[in-house]
CSV table of C-alpha atoms in Angstrom, one decimal:
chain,number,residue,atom,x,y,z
H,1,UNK,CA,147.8,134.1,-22.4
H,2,UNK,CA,148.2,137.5,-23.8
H,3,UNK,CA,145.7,139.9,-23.0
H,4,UNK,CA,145.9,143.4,-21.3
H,5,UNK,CA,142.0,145.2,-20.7
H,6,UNK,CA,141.2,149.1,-20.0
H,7,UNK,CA,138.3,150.5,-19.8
H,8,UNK,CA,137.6,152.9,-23.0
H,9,UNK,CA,136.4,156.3,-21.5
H,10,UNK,CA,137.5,158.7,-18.6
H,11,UNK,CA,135.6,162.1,-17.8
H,12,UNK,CA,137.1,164.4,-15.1
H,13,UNK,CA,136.9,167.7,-14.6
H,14,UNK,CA,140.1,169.8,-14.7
H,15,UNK,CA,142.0,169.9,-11.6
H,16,UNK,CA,140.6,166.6,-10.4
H,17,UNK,CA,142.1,163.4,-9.8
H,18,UNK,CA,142.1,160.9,-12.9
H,19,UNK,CA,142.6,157.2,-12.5
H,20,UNK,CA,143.4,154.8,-14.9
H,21,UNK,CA,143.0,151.1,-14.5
H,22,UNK,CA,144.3,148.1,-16.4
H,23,UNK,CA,144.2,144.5,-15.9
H,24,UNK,CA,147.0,142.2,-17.1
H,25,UNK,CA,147.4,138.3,-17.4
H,26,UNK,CA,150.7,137.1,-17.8
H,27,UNK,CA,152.4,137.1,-14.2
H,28,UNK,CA,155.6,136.6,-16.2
H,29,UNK,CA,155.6,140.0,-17.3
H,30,UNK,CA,158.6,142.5,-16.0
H,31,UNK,CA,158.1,145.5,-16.6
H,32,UNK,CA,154.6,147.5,-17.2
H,33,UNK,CA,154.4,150.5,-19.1
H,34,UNK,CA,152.2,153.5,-19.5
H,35,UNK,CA,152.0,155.6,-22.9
H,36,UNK,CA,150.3,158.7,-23.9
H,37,UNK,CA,149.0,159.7,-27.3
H,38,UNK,CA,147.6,162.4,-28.0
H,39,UNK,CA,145.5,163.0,-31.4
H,40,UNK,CA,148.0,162.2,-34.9
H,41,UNK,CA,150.5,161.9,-32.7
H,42,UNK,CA,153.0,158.5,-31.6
H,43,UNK,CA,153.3,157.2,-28.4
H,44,UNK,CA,155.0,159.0,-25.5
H,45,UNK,CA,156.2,157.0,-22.6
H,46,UNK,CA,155.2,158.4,-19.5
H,47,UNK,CA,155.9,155.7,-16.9
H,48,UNK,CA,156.7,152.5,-16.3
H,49,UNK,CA,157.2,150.1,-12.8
H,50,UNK,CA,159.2,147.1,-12.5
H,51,UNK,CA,157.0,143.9,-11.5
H,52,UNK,CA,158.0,143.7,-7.9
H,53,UNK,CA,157.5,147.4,-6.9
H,54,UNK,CA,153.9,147.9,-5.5
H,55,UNK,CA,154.2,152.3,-6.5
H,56,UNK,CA,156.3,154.7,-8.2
H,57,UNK,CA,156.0,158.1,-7.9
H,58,UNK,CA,157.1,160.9,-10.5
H,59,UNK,CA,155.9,164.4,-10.2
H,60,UNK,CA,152.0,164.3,-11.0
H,61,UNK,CA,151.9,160.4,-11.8
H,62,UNK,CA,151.5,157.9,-9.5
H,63,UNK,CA,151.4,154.2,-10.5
H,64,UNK,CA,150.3,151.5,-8.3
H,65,UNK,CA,150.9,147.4,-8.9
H,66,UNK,CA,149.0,144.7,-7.5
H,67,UNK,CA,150.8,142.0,-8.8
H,68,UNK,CA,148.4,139.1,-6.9
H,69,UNK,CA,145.1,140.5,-8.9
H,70,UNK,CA,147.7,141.5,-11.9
H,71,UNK,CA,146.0,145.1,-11.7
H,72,UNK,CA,147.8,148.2,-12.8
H,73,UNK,CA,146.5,151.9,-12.4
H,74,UNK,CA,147.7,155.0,-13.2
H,75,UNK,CA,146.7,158.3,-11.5
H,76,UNK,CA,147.1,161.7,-12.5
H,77,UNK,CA,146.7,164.4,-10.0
H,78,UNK,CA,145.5,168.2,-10.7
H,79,UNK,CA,144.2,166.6,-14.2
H,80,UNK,CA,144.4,169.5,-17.0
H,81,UNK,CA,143.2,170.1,-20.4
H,82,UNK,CA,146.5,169.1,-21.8
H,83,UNK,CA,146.5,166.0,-20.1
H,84,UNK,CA,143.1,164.8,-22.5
H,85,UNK,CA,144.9,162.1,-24.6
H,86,UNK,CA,144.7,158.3,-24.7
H,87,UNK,CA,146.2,156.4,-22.4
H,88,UNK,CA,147.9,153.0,-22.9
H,89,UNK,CA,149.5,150.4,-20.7
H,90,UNK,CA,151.7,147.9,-22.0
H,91,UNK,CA,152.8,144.4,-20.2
H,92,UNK,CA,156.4,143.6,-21.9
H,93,UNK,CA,156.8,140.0,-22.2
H,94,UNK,CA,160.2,138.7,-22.2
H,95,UNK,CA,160.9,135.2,-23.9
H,96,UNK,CA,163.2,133.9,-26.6
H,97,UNK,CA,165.6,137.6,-25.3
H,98,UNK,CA,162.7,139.6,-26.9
H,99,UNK,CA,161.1,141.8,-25.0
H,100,UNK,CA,157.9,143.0,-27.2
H,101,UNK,CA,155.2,145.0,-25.5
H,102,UNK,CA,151.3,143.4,-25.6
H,103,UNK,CA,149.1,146.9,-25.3
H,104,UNK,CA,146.0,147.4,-23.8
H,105,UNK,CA,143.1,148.8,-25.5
H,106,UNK,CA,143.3,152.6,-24.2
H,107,UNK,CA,141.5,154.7,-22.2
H,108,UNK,CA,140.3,157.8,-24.0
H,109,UNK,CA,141.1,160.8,-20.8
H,110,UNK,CA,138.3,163.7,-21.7
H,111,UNK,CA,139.3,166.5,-19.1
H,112,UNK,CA,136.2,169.3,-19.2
H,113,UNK,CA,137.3,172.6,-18.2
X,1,UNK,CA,160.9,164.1,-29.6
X,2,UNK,CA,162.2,160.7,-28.7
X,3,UNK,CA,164.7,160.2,-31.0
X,4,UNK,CA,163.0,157.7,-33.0
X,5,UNK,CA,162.6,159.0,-36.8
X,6,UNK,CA,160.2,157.3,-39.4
X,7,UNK,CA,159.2,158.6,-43.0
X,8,UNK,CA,157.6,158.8,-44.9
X,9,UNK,CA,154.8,160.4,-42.8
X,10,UNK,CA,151.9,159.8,-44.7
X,11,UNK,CA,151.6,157.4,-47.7
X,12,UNK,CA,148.4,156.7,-49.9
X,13,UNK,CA,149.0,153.6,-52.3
X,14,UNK,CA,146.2,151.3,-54.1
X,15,UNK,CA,145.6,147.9,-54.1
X,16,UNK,CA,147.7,145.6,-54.9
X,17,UNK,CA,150.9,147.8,-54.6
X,18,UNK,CA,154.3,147.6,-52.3
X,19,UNK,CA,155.5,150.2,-50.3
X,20,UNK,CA,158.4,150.5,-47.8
X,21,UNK,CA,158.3,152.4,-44.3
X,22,UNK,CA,161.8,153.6,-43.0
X,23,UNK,CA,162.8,153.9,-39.3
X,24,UNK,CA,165.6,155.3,-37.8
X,25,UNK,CA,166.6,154.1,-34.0
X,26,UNK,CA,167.9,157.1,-31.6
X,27,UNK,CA,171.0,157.0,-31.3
X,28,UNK,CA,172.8,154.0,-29.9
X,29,UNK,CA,169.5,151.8,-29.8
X,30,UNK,CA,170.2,148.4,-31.3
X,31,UNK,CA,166.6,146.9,-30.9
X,32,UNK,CA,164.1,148.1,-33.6
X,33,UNK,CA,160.4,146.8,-33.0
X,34,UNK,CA,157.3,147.6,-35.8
X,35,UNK,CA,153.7,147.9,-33.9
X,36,UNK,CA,150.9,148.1,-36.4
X,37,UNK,CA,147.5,150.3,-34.9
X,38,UNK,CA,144.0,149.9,-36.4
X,39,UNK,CA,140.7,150.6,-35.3
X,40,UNK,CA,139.7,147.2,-35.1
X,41,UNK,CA,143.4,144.8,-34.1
X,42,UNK,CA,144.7,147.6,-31.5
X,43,UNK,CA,148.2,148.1,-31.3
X,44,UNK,CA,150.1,144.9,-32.1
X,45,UNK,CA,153.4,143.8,-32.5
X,46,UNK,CA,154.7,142.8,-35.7
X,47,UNK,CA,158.4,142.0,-35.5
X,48,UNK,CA,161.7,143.1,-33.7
X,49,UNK,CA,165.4,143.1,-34.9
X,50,UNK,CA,168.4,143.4,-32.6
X,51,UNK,CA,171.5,144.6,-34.3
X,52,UNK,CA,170.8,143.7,-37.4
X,53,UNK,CA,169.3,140.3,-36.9
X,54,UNK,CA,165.1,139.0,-36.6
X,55,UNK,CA,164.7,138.4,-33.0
X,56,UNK,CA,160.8,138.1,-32.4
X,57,UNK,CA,157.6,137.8,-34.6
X,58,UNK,CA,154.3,138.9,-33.8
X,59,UNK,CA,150.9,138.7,-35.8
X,60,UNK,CA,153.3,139.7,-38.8
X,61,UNK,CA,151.7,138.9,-41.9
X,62,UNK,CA,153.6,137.0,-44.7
X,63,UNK,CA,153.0,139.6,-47.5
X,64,UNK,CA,155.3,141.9,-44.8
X,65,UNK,CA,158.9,142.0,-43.9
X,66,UNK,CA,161.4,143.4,-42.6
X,67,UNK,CA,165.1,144.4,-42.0
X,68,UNK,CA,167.7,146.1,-40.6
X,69,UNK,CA,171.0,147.7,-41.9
X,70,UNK,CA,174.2,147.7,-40.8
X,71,UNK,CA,173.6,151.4,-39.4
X,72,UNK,CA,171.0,149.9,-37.3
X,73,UNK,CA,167.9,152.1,-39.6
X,74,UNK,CA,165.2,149.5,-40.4
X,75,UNK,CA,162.8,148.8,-43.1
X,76,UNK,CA,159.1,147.5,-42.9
X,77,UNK,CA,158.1,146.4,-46.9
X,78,UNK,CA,154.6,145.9,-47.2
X,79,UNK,CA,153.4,143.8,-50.1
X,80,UNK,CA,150.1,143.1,-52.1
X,81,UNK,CA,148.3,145.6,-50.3
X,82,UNK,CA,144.7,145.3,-49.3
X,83,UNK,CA,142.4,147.8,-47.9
X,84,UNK,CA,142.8,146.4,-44.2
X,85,UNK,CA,146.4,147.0,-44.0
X,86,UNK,CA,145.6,150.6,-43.6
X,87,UNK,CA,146.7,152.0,-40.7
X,88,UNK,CA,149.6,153.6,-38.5
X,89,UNK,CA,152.7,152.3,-38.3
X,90,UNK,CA,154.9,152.8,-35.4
X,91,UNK,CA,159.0,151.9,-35.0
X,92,UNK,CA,160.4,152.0,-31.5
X,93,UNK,CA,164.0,151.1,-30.3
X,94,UNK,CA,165.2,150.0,-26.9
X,95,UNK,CA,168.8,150.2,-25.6
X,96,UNK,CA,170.7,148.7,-23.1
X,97,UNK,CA,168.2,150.5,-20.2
X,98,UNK,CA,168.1,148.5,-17.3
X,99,UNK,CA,164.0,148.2,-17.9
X,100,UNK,CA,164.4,148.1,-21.7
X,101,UNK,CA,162.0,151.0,-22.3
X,102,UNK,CA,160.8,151.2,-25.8
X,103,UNK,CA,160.7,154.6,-27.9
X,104,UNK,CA,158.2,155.4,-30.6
X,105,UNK,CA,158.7,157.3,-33.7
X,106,UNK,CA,155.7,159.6,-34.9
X,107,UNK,CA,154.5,156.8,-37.2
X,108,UNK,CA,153.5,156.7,-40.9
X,109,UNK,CA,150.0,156.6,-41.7
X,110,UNK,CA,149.0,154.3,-44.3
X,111,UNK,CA,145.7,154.8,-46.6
X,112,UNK,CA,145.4,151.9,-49.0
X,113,UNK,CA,142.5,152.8,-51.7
């Protein structure tokens, strides 16, 4: 099946750690994604990690795969005000040479100053 | 800015009426996918085209289509609108990238009254 969960709401305080989880299903899935968007605006890819990686690194962002319990997470470190947005992952499912991306629901990052 | 342009940005239309949303792939893209976001469905796939021919549906409903020209630009035409098709629309293209990455236009925000 097609489903991808996140939990809806993050608080942290600025400078802090943030973590972002999100559970997939499909254990066919290649590639998982992770988008940004910030109020009236589209979706910014931040990241992304290829299903048999367990971590990629890149700068502030880490993410991290557990592709047995089909968890994904993303963490930001030294979390600032600019990084308050929502955050989506994205399984892409490829079948039929599409690859179309199923989305989670979003977390909504508040960071307080 | 990704690359990915779509107009018009805003659009308010009544009932009943058709209206047509225009994407334009960055350059070099041949893979043009439509997303639909609402409050209550998410972010959902609705269709992709690959050089200029359908290669996936998604929850795609039949009063909608879509196509793409020769110079790769695509067109979602919405039909018969209702109140719940309002909401953003978002175009994203994918090249040859090794993980297919998928890049999203701003998105036009539709208001049916």
């Amino acid at each position: 099946g097609e489903d991808v969960e996140q939990s809806l709401f993050l608080s942290v305080r600025e400078g802090d750690s943030s973590v972002i989880n999100c559970t997939y299903t499909d254990s066919s899935s290649t590639y998982l994604y992770w988008y940004k968007q910030e109020p009236g605006a589209g979706l910014q890819l931040l990241t992304y990690i290829f299903s048999n990686m367990d971590m990629k690194q890149d700068q502030r962002l880490t993410v991290l795969l557990n592709k047995k319990d089909k968890h994904l997470s993303l963490r930001i470190a030294d979390t600032q005000t600019g990084d308050s947005a929502i955050y989506f992952c994205a399984e892409s499912l490829y079948g039929g040479a599409t690859n179309k991306l199923i989305f989670g629901t979003g977390t909504l990052l508040a960071v307080q100053p | 800015d990704s690359g990915v342009t779509q107009t018009p940005k805003h659009l308010i239309t009544a009932t009943g009426q058709r209206v047509t949303l225009r994407c334009s792939p960055r350059s070099g893209d041949l893979s043009v996918y439509w997303y639909q976001q609402s409050l209550d469905q998410g972010l959902q796939f609705l269709i992709q085209y690959y050089n200029g021919e359908e290669r996936a549906k998604g929850n795609i409903l039949e009063r909608f289509s879509a196509q793409q020209f020769p110079d790769l630009h695509s067109e979602l035409n919405l039909s018969s609108l209702e109140l719940g098709d309002s909401a953003l629309y978002f175009c994203a293209s994918s090249g040859s990238g090794r993980s297919d990455e998928q890049y999203f236009g701003p998105g036009t925000r539709l208001t049916v009254t």
